[in-house]
PDB file of C-alpha atoms in Angstrom:
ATOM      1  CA  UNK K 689     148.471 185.238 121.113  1.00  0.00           C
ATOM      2  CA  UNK K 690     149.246 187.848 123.893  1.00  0.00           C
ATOM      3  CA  UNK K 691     149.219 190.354 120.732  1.00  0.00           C
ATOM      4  CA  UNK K 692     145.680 189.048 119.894  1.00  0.00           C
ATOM      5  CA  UNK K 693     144.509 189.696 122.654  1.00  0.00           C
ATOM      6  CA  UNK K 694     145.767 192.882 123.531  1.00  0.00           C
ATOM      7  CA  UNK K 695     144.851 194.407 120.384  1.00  0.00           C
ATOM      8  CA  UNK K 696     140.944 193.376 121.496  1.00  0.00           C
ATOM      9  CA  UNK K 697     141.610 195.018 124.628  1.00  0.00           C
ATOM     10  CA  UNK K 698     142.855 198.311 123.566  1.00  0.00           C
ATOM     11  CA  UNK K 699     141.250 198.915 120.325  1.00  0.00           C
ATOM     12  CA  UNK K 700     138.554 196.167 118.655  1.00  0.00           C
ATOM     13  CA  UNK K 701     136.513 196.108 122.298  1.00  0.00           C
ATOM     14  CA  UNK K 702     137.104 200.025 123.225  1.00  0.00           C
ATOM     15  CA  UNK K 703     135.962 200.793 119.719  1.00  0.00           C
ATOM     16  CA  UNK K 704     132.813 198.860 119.814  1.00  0.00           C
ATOM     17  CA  UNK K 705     131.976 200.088 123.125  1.00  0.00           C
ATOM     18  CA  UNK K 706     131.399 203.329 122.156  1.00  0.00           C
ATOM     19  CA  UNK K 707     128.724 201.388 119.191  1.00  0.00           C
ATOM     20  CA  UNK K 708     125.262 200.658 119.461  1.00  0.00           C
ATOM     21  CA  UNK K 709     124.231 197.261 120.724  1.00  0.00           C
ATOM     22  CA  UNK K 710     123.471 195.665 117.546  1.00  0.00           C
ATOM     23  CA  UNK K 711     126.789 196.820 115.877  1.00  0.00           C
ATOM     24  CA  UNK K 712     128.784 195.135 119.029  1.00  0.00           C
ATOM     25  CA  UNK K 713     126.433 192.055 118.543  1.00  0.00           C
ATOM     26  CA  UNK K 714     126.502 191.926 115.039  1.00  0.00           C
ATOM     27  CA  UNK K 715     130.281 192.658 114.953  1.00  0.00           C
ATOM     28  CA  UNK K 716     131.414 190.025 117.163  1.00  0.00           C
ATOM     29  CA  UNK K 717     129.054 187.340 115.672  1.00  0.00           C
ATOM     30  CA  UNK K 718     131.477 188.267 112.481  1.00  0.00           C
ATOM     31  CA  UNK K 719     134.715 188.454 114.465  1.00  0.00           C
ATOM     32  CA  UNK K 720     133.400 184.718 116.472  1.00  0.00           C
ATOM     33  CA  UNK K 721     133.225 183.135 112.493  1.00  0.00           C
ATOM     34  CA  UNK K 722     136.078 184.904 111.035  1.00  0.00           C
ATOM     35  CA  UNK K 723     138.894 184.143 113.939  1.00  0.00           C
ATOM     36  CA  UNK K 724     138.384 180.119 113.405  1.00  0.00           C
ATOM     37  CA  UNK K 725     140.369 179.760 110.426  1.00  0.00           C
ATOM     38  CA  UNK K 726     143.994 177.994 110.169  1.00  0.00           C
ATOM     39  CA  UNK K 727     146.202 181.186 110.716  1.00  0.00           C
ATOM     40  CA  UNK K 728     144.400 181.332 113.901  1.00  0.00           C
ATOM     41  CA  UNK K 729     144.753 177.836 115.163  1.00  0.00           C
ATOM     42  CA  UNK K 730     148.152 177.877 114.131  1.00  0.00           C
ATOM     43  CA  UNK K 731     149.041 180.178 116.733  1.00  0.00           C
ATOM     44  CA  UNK K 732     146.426 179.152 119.310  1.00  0.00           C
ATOM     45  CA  UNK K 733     147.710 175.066 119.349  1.00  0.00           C
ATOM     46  CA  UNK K 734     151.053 176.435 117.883  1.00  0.00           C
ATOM     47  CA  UNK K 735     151.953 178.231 121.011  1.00  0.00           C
ATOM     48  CA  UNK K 736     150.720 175.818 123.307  1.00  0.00           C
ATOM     49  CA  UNK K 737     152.770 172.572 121.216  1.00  0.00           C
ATOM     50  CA  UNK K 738     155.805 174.594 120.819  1.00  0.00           C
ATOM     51  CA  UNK K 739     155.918 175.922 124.400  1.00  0.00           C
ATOM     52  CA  UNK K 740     155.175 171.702 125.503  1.00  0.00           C
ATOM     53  CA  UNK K 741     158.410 170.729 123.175  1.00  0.00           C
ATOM     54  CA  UNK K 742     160.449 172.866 124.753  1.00  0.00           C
ATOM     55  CA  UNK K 743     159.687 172.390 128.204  1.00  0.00           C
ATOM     56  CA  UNK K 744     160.083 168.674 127.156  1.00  0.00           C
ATOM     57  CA  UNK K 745     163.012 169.237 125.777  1.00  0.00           C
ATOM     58  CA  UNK K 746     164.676 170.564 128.858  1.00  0.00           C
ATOM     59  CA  UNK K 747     162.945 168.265 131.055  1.00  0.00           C
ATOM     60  CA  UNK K 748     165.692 165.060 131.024  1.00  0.00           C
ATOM     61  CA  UNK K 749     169.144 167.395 130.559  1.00  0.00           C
ATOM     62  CA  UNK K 750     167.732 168.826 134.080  1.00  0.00           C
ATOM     63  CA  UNK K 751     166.646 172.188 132.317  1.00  0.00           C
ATOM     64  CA  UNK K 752     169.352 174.386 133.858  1.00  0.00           C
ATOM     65  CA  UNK K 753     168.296 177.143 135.082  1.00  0.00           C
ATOM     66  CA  UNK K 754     165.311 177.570 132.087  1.00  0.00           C
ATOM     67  CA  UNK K 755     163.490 174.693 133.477  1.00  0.00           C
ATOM     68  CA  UNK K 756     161.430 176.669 135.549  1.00  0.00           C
ATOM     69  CA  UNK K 757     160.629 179.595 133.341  1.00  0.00           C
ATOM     70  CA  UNK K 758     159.555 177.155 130.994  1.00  0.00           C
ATOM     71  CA  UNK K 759     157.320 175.558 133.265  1.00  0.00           C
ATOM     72  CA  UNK K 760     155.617 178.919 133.945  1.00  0.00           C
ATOM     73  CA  UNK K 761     155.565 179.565 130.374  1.00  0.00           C
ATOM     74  CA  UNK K 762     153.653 176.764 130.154  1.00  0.00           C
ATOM     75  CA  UNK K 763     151.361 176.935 133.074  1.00  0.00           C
ATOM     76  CA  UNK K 764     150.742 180.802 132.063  1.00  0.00           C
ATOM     77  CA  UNK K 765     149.252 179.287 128.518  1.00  0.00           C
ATOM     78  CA  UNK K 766     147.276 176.755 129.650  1.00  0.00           C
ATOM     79  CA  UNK K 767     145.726 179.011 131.987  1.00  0.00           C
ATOM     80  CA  UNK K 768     144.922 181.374 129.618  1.00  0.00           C
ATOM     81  CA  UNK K 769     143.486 178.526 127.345  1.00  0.00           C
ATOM     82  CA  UNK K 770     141.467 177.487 129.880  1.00  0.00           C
ATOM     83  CA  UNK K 771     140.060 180.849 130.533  1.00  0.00           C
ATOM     84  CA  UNK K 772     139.249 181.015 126.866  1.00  0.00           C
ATOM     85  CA  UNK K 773     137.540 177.744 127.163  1.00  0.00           C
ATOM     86  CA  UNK K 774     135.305 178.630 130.538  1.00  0.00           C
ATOM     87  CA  UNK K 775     134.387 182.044 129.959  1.00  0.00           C
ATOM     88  CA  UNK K 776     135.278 183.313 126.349  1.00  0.00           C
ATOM     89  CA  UNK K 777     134.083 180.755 123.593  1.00  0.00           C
ATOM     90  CA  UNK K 778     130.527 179.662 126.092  1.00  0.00           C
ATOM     91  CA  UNK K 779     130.386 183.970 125.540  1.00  0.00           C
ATOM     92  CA  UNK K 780     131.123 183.734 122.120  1.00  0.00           C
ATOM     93  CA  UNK K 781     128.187 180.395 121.870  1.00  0.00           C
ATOM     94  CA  UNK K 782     125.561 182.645 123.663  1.00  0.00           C
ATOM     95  CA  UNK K 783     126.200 185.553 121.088  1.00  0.00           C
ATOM     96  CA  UNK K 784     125.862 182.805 118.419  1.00  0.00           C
ATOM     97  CA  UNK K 785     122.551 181.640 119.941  1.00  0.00           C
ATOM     98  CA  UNK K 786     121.004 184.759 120.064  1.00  0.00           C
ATOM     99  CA  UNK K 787     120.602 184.895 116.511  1.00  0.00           C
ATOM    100  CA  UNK K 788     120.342 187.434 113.459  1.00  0.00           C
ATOM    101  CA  UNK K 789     121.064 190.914 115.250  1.00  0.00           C
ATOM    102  CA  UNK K 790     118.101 192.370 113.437  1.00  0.00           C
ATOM    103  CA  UNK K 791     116.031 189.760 115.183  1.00  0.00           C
ATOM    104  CA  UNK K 792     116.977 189.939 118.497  1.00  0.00           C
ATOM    105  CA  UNK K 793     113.856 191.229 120.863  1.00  0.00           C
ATOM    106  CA  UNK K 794     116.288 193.214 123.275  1.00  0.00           C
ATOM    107  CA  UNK K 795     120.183 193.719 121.955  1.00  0.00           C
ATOM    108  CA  UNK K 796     120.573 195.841 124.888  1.00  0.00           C
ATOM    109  CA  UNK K 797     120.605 193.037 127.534  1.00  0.00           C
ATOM    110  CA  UNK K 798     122.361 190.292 124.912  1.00  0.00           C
ATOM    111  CA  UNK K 799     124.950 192.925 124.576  1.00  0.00           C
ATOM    112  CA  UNK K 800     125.258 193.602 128.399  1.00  0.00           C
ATOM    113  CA  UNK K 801     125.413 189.338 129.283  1.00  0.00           C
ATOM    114  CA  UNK K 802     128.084 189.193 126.587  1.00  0.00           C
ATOM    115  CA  UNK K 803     130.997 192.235 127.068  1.00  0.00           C
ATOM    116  CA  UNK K 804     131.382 193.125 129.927  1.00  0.00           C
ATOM    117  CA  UNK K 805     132.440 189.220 131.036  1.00  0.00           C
ATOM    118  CA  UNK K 806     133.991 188.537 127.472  1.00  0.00           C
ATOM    119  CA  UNK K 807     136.250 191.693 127.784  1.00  0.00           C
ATOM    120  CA  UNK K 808     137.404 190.777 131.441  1.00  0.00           C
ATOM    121  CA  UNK K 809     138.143 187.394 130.487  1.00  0.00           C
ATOM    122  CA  UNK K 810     139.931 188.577 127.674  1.00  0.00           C
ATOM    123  CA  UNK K 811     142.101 191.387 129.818  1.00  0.00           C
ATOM    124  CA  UNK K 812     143.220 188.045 131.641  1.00  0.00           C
ATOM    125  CA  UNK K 813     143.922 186.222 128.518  1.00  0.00           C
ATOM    126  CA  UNK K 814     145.946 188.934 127.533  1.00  0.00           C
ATOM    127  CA  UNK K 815     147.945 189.276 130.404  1.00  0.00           C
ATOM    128  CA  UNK K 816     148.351 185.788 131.142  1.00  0.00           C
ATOM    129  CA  UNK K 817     149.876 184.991 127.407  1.00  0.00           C
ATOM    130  CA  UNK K 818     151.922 188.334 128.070  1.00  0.00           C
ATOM    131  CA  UNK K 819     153.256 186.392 131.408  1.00  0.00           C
ATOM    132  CA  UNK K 820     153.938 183.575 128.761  1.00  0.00           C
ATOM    133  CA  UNK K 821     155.962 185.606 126.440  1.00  0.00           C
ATOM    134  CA  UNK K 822     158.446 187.136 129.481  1.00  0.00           C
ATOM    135  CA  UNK K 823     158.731 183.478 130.682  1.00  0.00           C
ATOM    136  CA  UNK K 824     159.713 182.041 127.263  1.00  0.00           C
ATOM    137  CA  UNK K 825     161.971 185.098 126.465  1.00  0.00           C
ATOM    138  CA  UNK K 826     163.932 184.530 130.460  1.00  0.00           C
ATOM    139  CA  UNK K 827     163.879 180.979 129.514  1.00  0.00           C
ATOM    140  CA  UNK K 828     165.771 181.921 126.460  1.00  0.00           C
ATOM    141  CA  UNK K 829     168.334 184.382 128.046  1.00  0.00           C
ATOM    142  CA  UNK K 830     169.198 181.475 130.807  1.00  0.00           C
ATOM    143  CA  UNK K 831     169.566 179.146 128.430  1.00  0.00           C
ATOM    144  CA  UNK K 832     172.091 181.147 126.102  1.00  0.00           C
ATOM    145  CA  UNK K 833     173.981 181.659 129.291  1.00  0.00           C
ATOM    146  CA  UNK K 834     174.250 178.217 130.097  1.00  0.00           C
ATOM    147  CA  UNK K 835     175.641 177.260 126.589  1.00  0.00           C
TER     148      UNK K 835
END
């Protein structure tokens, strides 16, 4: 998921900034529909259930010392999720609302209520499921130490 979201934050958002208003609404509208398919999910609930059975996992053998790393790990995703949940997707539902692009009274201020929140939020996202990733891969070093 960090990957995801980086790759909106340094190319698919910088790219569409420089586009007119109804090419950013009209391309994200897309982007919104096409991203909810199962390869998606599968990494979205994927990470979050396979980052849960580990930490559960370590939980009654005491951890070691990748019990905590774990646990940040998993705080680090949720957070992220959560983000996703408060600020991206209600974002993502506004853009929806707003309706055919070549309908839309004034793009200029749909576009300006929709990126500039939606590509903060997503910075965050990014850097929170990058946080998740280091945890998971210290988590991994302390436990092959431990064996």
């Amino acid at each position: 998921m960090s990957g995801l979201f980086y790759g909106f934050s340094v190319s698919v958002m910088p790219g569409l900034e420089r586009s007119g208003d109804r090419t950013v609404i009209e391309a994200m509208q897309r982007i919104n529909v096409a991203i909810l398919n199962g390869w998606f999910m599968l990494g979205y609930i994927g990470a979050l259930l396979f980052t849960g059975l580990a930490l559960a996992l370590h939980i009654p053998s005491g951890g070691g010392g990748a019990l905590w790393p774990l646990i940040g790990a998993f705080v680090s995703y949720v957070a992220a999720m959560a983000l996703t949940a408060r600020v991206n997707i209600p974002l993502n539902n506004a853009l929806e609302k707003a309706g055919p692009v070549d309908r839309i009274a004034d793009p200029g201020a749909v576009r300006r209520a929709f990126e500039v929140p939606w590509v903060r939020a997503n910075v965050w996202r990014a850097v929170l499921c990058t946080a998740a990733v280091g945890f998971l891969a210290w988590a991994l070093v302390l436990h092959g130490r431990s064996r």
